[in-house]
mmCIF file of C-alpha atoms in Angstrom:
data_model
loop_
_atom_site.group_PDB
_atom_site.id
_atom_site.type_symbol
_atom_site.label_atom_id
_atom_site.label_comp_id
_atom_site.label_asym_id
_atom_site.label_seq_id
_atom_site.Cartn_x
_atom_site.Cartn_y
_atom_site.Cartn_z
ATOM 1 C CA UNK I 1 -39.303 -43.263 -13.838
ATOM 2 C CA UNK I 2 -39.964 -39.877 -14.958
ATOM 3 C CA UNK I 3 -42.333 -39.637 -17.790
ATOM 4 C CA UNK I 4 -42.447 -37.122 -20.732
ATOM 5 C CA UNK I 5 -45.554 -35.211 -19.101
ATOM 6 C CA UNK I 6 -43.427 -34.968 -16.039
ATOM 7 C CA UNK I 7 -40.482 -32.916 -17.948
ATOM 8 C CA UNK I 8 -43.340 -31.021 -19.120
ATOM 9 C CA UNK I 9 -44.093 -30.037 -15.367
ATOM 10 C CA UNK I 10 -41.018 -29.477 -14.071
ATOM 11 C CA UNK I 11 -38.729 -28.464 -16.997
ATOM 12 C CA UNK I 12 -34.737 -29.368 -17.804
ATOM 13 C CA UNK I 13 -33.142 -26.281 -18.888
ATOM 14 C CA UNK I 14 -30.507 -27.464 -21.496
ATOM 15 C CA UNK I 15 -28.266 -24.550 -21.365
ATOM 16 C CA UNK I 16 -28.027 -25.287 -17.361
ATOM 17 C CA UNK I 17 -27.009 -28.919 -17.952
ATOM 18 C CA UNK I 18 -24.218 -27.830 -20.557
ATOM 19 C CA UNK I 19 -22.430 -25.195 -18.311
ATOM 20 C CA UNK I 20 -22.948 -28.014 -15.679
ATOM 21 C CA UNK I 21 -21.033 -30.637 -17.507
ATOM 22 C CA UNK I 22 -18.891 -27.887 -19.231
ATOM 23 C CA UNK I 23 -17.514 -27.183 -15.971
ATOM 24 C CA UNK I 24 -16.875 -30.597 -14.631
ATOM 25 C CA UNK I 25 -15.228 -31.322 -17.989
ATOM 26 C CA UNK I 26 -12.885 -28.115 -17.946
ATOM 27 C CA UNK I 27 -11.670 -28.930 -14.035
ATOM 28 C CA UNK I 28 -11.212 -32.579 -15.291
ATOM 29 C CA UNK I 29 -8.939 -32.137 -18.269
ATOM 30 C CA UNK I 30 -6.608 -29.675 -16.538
ATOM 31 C CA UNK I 31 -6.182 -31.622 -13.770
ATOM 32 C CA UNK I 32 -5.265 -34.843 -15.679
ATOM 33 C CA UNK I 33 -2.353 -32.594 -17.677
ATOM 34 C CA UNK I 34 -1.493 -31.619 -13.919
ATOM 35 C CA UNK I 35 -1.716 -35.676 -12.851
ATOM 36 C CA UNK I 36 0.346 -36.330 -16.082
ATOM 37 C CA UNK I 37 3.752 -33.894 -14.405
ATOM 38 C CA UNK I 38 2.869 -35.647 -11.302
ATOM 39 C CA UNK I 39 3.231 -38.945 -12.604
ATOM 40 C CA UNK I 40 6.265 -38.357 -14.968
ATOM 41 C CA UNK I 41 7.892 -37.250 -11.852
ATOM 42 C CA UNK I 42 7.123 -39.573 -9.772
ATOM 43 C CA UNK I 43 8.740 -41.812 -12.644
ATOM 44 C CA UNK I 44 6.037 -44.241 -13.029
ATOM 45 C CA UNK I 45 5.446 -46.571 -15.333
ATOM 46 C CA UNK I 46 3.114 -48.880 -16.928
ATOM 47 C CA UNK I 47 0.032 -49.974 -15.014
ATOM 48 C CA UNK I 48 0.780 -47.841 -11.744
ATOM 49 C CA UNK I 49 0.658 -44.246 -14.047
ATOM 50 C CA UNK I 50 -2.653 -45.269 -14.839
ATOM 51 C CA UNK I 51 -3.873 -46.280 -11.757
ATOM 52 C CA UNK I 52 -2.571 -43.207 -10.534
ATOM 53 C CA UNK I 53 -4.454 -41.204 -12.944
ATOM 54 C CA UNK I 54 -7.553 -43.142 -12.331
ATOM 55 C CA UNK I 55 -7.279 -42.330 -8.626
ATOM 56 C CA UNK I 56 -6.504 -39.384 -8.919
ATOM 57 C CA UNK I 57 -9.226 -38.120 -10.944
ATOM 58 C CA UNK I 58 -12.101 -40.518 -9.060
ATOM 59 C CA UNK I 59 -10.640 -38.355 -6.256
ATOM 60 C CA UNK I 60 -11.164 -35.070 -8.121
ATOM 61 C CA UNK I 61 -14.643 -35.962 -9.007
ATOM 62 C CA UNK I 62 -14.941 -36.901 -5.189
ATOM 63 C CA UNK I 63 -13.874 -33.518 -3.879
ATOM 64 C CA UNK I 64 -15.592 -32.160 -6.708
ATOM 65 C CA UNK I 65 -19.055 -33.600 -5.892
ATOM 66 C CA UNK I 66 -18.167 -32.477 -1.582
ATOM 67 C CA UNK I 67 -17.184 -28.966 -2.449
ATOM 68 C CA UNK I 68 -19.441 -27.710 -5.053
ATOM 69 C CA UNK I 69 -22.590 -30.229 -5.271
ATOM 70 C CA UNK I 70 -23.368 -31.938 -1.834
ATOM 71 C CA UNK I 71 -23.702 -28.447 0.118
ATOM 72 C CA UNK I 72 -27.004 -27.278 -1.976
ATOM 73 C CA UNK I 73 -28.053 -30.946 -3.469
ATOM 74 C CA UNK I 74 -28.224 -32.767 0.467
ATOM 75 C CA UNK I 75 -30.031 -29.919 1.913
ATOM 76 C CA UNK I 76 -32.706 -29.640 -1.136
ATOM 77 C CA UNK I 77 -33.956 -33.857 -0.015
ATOM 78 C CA UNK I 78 -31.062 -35.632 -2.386
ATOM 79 C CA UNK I 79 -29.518 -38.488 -0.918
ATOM 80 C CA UNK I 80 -25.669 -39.038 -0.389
ATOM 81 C CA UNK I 81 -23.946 -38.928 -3.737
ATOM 82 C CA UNK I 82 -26.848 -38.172 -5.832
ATOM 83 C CA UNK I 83 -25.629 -35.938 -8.632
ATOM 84 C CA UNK I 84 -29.141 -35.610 -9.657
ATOM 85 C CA UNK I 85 -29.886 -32.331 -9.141
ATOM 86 C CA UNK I 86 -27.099 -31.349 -11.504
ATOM 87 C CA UNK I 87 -26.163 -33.671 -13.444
ATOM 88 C CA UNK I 88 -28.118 -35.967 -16.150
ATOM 89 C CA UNK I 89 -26.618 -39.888 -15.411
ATOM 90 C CA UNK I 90 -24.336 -40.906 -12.431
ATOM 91 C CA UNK I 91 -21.756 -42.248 -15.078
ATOM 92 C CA UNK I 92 -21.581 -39.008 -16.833
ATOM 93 C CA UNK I 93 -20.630 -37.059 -13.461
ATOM 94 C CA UNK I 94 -18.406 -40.155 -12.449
ATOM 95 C CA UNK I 95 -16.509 -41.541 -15.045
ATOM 96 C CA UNK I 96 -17.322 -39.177 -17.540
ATOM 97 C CA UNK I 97 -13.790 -37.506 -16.574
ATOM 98 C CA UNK I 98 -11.202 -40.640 -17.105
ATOM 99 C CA UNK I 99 -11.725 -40.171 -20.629
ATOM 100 C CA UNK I 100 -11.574 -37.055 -21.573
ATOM 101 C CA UNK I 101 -8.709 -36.365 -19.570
ATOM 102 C CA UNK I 102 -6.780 -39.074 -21.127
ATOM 103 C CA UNK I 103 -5.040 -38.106 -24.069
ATOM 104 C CA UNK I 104 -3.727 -34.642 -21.848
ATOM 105 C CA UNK I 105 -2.649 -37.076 -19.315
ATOM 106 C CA UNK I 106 -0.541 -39.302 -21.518
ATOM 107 C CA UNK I 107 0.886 -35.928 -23.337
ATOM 108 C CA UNK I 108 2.387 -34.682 -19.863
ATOM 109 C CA UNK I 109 3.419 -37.951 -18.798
ATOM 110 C CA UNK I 110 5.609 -38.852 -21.765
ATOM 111 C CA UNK I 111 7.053 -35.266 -21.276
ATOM 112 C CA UNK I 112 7.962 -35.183 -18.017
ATOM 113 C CA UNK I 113 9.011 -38.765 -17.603
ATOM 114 C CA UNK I 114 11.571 -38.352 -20.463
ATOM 115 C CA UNK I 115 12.731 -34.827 -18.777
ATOM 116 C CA UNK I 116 13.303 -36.422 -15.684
ATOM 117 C CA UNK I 117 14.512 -39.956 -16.480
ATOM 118 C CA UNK I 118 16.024 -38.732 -20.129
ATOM 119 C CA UNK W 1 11.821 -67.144 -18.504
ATOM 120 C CA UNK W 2 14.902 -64.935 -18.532
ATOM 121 C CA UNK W 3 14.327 -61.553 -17.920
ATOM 122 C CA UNK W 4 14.513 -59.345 -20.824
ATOM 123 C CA UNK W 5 17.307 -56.731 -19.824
ATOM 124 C CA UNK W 6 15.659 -52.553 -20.180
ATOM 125 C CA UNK W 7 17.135 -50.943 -23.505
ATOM 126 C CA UNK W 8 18.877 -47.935 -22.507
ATOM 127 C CA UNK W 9 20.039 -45.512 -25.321
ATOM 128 C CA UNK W 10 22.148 -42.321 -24.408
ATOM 129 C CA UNK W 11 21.166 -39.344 -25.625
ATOM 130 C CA UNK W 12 22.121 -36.073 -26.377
ATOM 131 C CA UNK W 13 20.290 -33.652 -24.027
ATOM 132 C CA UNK W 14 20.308 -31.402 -26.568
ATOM 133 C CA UNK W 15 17.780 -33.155 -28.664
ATOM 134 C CA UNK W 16 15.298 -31.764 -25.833
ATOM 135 C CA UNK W 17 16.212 -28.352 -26.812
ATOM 136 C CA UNK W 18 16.132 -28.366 -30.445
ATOM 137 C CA UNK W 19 13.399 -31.153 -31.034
ATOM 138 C CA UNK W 20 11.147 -31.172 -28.723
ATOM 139 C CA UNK W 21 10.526 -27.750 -27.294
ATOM 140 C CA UNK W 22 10.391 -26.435 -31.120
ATOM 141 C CA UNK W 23 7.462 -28.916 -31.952
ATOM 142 C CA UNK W 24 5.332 -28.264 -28.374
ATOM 143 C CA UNK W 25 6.271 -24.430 -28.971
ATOM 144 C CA UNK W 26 4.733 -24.817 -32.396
ATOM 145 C CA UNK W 27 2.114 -26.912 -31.850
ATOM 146 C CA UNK W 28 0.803 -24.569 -29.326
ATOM 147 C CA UNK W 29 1.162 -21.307 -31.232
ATOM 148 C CA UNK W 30 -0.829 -22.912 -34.375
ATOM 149 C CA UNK W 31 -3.358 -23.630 -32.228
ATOM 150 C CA UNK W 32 -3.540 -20.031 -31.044
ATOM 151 C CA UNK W 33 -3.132 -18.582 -34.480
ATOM 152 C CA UNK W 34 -5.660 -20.857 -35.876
ATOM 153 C CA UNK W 35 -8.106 -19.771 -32.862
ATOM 154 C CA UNK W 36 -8.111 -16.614 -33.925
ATOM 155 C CA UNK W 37 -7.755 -16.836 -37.292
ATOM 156 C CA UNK W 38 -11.135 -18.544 -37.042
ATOM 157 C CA UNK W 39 -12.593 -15.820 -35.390
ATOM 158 C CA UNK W 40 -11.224 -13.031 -37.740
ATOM 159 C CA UNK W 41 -12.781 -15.554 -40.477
ATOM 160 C CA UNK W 42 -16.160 -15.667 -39.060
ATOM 161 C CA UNK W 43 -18.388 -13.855 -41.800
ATOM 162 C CA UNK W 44 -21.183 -12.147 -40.095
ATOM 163 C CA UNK W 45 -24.606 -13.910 -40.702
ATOM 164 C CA UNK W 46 -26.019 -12.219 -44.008
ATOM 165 C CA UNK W 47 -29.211 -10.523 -43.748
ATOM 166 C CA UNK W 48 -31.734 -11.690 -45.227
ATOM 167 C CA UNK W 49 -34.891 -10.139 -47.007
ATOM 168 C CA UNK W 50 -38.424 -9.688 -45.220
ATOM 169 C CA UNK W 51 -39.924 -12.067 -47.631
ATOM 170 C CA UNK W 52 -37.066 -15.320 -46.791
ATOM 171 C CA UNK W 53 -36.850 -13.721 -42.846
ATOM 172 C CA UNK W 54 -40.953 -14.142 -42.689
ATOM 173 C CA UNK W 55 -40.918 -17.625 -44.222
ATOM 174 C CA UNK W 56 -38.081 -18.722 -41.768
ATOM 175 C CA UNK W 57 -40.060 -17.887 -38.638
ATOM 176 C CA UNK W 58 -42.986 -18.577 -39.456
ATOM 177 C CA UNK W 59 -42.097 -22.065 -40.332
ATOM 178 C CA UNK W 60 -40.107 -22.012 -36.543
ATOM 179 C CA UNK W 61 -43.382 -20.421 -35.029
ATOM 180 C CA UNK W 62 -44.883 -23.916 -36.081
ATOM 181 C CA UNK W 63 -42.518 -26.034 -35.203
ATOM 182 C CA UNK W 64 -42.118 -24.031 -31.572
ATOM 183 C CA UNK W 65 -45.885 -24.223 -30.975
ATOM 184 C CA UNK W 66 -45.830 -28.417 -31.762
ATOM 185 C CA UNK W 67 -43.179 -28.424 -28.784
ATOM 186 C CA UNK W 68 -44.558 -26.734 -26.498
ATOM 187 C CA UNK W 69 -48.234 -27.479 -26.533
ATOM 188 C CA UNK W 70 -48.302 -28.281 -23.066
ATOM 189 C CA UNK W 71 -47.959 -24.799 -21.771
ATOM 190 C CA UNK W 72 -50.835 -23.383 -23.802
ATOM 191 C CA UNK W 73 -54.687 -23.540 -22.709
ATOM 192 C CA UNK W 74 -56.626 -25.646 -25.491
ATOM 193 C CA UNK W 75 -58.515 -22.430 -26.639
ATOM 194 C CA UNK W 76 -55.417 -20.780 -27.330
ATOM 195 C CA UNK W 77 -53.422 -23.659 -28.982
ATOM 196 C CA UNK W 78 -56.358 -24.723 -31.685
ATOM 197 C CA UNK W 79 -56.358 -20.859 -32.403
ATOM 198 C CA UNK W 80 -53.047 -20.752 -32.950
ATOM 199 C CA UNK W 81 -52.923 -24.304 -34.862
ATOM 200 C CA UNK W 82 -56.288 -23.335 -37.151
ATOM 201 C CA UNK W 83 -54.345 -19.961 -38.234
ATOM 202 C CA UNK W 84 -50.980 -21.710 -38.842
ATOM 203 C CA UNK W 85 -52.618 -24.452 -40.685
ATOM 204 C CA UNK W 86 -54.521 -22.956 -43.064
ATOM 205 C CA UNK W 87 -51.442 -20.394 -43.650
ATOM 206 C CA UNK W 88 -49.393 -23.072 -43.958
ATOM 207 C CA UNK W 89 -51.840 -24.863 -46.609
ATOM 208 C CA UNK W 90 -52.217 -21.695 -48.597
ATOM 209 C CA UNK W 91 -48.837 -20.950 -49.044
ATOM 210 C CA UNK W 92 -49.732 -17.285 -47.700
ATOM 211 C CA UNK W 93 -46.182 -17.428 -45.773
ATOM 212 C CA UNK W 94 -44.090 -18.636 -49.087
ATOM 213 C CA UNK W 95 -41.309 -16.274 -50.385
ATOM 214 C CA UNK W 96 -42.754 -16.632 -54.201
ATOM 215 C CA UNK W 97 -45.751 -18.130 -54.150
ATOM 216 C CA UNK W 98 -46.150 -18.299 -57.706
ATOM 217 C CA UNK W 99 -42.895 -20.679 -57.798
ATOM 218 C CA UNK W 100 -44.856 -22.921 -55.664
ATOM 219 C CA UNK W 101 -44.861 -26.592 -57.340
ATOM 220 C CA UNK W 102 -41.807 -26.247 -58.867
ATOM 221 C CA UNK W 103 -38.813 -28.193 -58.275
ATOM 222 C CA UNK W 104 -36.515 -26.213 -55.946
ATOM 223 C CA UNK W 105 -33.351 -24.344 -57.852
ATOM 224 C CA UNK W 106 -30.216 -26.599 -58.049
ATOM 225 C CA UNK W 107 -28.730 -25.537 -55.400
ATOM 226 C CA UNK W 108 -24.921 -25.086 -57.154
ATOM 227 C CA UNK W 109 -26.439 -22.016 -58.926
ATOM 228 C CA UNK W 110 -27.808 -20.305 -56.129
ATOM 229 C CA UNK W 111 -25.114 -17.659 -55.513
ATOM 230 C CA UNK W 112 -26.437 -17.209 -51.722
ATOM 231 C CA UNK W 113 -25.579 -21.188 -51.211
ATOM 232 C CA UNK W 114 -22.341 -20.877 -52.431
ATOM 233 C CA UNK W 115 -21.241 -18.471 -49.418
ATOM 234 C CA UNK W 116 -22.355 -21.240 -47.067
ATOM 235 C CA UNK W 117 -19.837 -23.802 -48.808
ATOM 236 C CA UNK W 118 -17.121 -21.044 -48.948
ATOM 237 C CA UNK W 119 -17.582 -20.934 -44.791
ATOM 238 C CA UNK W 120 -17.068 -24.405 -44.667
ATOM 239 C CA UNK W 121 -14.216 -24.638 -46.981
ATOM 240 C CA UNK W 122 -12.612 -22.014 -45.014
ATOM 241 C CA UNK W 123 -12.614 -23.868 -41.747
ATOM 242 C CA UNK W 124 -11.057 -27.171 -43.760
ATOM 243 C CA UNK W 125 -8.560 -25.405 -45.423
ATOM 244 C CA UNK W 126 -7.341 -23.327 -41.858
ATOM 245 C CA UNK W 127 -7.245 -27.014 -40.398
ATOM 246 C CA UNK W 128 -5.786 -28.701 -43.449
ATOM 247 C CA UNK W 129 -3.032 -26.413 -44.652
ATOM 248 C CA UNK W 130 -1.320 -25.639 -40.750
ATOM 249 C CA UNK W 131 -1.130 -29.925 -40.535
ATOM 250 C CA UNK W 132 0.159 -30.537 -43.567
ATOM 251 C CA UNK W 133 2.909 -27.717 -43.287
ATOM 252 C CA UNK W 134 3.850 -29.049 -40.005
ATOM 253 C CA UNK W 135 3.680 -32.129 -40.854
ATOM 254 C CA UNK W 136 5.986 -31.901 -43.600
ATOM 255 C CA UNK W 137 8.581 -29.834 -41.683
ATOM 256 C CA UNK W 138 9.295 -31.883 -38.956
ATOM 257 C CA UNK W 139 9.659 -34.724 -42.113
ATOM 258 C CA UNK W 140 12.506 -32.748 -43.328
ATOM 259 C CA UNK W 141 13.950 -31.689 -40.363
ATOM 260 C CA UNK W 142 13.082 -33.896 -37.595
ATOM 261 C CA UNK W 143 12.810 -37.461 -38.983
ATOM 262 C CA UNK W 144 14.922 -40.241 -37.824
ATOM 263 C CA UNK W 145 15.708 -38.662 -34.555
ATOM 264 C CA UNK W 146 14.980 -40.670 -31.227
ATOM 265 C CA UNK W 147 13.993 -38.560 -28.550
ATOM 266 C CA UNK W 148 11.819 -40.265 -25.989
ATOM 267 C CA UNK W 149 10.511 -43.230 -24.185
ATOM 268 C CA UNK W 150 6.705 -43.579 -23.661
ATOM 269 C CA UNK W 151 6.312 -44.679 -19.688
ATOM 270 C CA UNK W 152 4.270 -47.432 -20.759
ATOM 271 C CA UNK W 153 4.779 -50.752 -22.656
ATOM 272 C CA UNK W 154 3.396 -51.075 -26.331
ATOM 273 C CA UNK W 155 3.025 -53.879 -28.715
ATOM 274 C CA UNK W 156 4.869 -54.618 -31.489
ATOM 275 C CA UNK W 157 2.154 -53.669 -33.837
ATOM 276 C CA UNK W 158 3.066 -49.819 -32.800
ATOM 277 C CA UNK W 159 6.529 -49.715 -33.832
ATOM 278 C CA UNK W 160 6.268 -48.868 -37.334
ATOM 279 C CA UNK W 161 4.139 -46.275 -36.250
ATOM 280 C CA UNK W 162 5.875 -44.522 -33.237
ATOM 281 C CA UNK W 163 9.340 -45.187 -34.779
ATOM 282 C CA UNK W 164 8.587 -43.962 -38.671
ATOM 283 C CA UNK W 165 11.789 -43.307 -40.129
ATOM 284 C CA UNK W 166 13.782 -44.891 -37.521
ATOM 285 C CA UNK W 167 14.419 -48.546 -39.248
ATOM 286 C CA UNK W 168 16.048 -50.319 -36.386
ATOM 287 C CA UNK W 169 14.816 -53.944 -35.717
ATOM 288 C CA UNK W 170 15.489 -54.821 -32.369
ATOM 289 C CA UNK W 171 14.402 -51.380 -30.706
ATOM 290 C CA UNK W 172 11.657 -51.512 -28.165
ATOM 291 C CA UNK W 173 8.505 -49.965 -29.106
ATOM 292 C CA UNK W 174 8.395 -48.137 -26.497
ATOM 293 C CA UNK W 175 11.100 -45.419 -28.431
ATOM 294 C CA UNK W 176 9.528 -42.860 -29.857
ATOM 295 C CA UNK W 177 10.699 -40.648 -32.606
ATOM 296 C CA UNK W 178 9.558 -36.998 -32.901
ATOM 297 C CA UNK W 179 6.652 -37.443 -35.985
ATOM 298 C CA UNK W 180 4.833 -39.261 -32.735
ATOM 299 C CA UNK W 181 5.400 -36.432 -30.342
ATOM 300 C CA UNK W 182 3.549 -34.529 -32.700
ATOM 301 C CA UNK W 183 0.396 -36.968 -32.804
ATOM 302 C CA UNK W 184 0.782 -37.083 -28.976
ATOM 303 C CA UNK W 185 0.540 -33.260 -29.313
ATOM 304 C CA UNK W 186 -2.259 -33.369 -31.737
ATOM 305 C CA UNK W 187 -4.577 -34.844 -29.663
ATOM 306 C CA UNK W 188 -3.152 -34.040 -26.225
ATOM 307 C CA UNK W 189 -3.042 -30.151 -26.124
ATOM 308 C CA UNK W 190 -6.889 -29.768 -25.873
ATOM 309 C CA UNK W 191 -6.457 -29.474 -22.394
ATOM 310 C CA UNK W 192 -3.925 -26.627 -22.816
ATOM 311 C CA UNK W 193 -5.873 -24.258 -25.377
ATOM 312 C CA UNK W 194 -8.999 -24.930 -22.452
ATOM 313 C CA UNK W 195 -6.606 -23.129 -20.085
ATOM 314 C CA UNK W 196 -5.116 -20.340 -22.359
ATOM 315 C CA UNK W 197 -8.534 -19.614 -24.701
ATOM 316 C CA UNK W 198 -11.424 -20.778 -22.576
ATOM 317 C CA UNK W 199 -13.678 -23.831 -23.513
ATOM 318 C CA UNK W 200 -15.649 -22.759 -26.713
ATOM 319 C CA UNK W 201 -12.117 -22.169 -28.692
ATOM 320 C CA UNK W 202 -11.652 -23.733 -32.086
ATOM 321 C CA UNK W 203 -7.932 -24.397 -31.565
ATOM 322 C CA UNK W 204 -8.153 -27.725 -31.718
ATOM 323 C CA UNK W 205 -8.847 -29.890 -34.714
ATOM 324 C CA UNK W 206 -10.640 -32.729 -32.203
ATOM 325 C CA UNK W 207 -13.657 -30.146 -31.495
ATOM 326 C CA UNK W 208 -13.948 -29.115 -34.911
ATOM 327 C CA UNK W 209 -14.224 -32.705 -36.310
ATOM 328 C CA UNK W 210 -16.137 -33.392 -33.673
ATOM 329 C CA UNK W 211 -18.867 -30.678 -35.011
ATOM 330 C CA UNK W 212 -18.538 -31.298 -38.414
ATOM 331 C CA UNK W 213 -20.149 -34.833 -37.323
ATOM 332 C CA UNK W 214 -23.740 -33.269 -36.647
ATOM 333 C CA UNK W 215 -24.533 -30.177 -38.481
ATOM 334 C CA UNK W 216 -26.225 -27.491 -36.978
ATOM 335 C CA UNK W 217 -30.195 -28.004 -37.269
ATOM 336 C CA UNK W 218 -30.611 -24.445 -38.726
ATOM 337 C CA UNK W 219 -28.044 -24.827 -41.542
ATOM 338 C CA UNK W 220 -30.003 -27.665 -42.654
ATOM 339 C CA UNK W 221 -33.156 -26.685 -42.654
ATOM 340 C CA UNK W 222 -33.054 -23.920 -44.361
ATOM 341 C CA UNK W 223 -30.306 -24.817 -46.652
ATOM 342 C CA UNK W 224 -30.467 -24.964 -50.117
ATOM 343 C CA UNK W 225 -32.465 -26.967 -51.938
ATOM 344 C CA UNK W 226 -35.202 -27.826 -49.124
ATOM 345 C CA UNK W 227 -38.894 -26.415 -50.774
ATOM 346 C CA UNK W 228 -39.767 -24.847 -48.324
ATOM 347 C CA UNK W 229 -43.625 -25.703 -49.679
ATOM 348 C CA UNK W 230 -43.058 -29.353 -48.428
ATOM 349 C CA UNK W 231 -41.805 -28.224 -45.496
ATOM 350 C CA UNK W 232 -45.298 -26.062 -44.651
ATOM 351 C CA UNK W 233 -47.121 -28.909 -45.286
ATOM 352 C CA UNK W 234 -45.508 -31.278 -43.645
ATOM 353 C CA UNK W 235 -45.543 -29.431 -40.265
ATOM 354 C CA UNK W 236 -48.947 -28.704 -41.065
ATOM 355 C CA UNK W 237 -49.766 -31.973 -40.890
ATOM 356 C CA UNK W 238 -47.277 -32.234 -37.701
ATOM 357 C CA UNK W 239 -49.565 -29.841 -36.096
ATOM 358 C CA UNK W 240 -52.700 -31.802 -36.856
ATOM 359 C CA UNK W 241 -52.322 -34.696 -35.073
ATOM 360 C CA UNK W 242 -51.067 -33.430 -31.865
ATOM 361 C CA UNK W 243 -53.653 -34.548 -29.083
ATOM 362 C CA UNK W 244 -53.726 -31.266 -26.698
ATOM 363 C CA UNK W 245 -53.703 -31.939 -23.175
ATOM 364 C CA UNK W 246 -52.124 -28.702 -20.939
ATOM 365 C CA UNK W 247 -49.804 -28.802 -17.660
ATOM 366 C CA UNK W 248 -52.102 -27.238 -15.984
ATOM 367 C CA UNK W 249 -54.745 -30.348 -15.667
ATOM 368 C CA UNK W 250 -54.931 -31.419 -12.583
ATOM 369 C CA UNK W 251 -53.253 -28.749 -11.011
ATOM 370 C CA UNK W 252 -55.439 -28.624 -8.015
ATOM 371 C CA UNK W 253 -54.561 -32.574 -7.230
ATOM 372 C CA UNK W 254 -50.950 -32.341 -7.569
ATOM 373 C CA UNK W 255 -51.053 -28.765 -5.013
ATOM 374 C CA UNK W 256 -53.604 -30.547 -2.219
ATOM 375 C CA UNK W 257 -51.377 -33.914 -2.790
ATOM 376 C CA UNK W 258 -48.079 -31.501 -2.127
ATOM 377 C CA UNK W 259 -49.377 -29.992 0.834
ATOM 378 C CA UNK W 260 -48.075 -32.307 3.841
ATOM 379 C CA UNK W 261 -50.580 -31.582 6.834
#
């Protein structure tokens, strides 16, 4: 457990985490709109749209965390799936995105499934 | 149980055309508009007099020098903390130190305060008056129109809400009319100004709610109304009871206990 006096040492530089989570946020709520068309035309309903979305966008984190973080974070001593070198909490990087993609994803799914299935 | 047969209703097609594209269309270009009506809004920060400038910073010189403590030798931080202090005590940084005692100006009268409230009414009224206008014109033109069917299965509790204007009984919740399109909209197109105006835009009224929750630190602390007397003393005090200790002790452990052999 890090310790005030070790922040001191080793500083967090806030404007670094914000443009960190700033990103993640920005890929996340475009690609739920995106996950919205797919669902509405795909024509689900119910439950399996959102378990789609929800897979879908653990899946985007996923690729997220193998394209951009795991290349620099693994070599520099991090284990597996350690976001810590980026990112504040695990939650925040992981599930942070199913919310705030949410309402987008509902928006695109009504309109596409009533375009398609009128 | 018997099954509970799906509610089909047939539609004009048309109703896409001239109901919802028209509310989306407009939804998204007030949200543009109101982007960059904000920005044409902005007033630029005023500028301020040498006297209020000095009394700012020097009151953010203490507080900066409380946080950061750690990167300072001890000689160098009870320098700065003696000088601040006794500054601070004297009132030798106050804009009109002969006012000092007094209760602070009532902060209505103060024409300098009233720009800051002007701002802020601004910003409500270019979120207030676009939502109520379209608001009331898809009212007039729009209401009692069925146009859609949410993918997913509602309770009863949401029908008056999602079918306003639409008084049929037996109709499955799950029927929307076009007032909810718009709340869908509302809260839904915050990915969509992301992609057309970048992240920091103030197109949608979510973010701007969501800021009006905290206020800025700044705003407030130099607002009207503060004495900034009170203020001097109080981080005065602040900086009095910090216990110094610097980074930099036990530097020469942490390198020898870094160094792997």
């Amino acid at each position: 457990m890090p310790t005030e006096r070790d922040f001191q040492i080793s500083p967090v530089v806030q404007d670094s985490v914000v443009h960190n989570s700033r990103t993640l946020i920005n890929l996340q709520s475009l690609t739920a709109s995106l996950f919205g068309v797919g669902a509405g035309i795909l024509g689900l309903e119910s439950y399996y749209g959102f378990l789609f979305y929800i897979i879908c966008s653990v899946l985007t984190t996923l690729l997220f965390y193998v394209v951009r973080v795991a290349p620099t974070s693994i070599p520099s001593g991090k284990a597996a799936f350690d976001t810590s070198r980026y990112y504040r909490s695990p939650y925040e990087f992981w599930t942070g995105g199913l919310l705030n993609g949410l309402a987008g994803f509902i928006l695109t799914w009504t309109l596409f499934y009533g375009l398609v299935r009128a | 149980m018997a099954q509970i047969p799906v509610q089909t209703i047939h539609r004009d097609p048309q109703l896409f055309y001239w109901i919802l594209f028209p509310i989306t269309a407009v939804m998204i270009l007030t949200g543009i508009l109101r982007h960059y009506a904000t920005i044409l809004m902005a007033t630029a920060p005023k500028k301020l007099d040498k006297k209020t400038m000095r009394e700012q910073r020097s009151l953010l010189h203490g507080i900066s020098v409380r946080g950061s403590f750690h990167v300072l030798s001890k000689k160098s931080f009870a320098t700065r903390r003696d000088a601040l202090t006794t500054a601070y005590e004297s009132g030798a940084y106050l804009k009109d130190p002969e006012r000092r005692g007094q209760a602070p100006p009532n902060p209505m009268s103060d024409p300098s305060s009233m720009e800051g409230m002007m701002g802020m009414m601004k910003n409500q009224m270019a979120m207030i008056i676009p939502n109520t206008l379209i608001m009331s014109w898809i009212n007039a033109f729009f209401s009692g129109y069925v146009i859609m069917k949410l993918p997913f299965p509602l309770t009863i509790k949401f029908k008056s809400m999602l079918q306003a204007g639409v008084a049929t009984k037996d109709m499955d919740p799950r029927w929307m009319s076009s007032i909810s399109w718009y709340f869908l909209c509302f809260f839904g197109l915050q990915s969509v100004f992301n992609f057309l105006l970048g992240n920091d835009n103030a197109a949608s009224q979510m973010a701007q709610q969501m800021n009006q929750m905290g206020p800025p630190g700044g705003a407030q602390m130099f607002g009207p109304g503060v004495d900034p007397d009170k203020q001097f003393l109080a981080e005065a005090e602040n900086l009095a009871v910090i216990e110094h200790y610097s980074v930099l002790d036990g530097v020469e452990q942490r390198l020898l206990d870094s160094i792997v052999v």
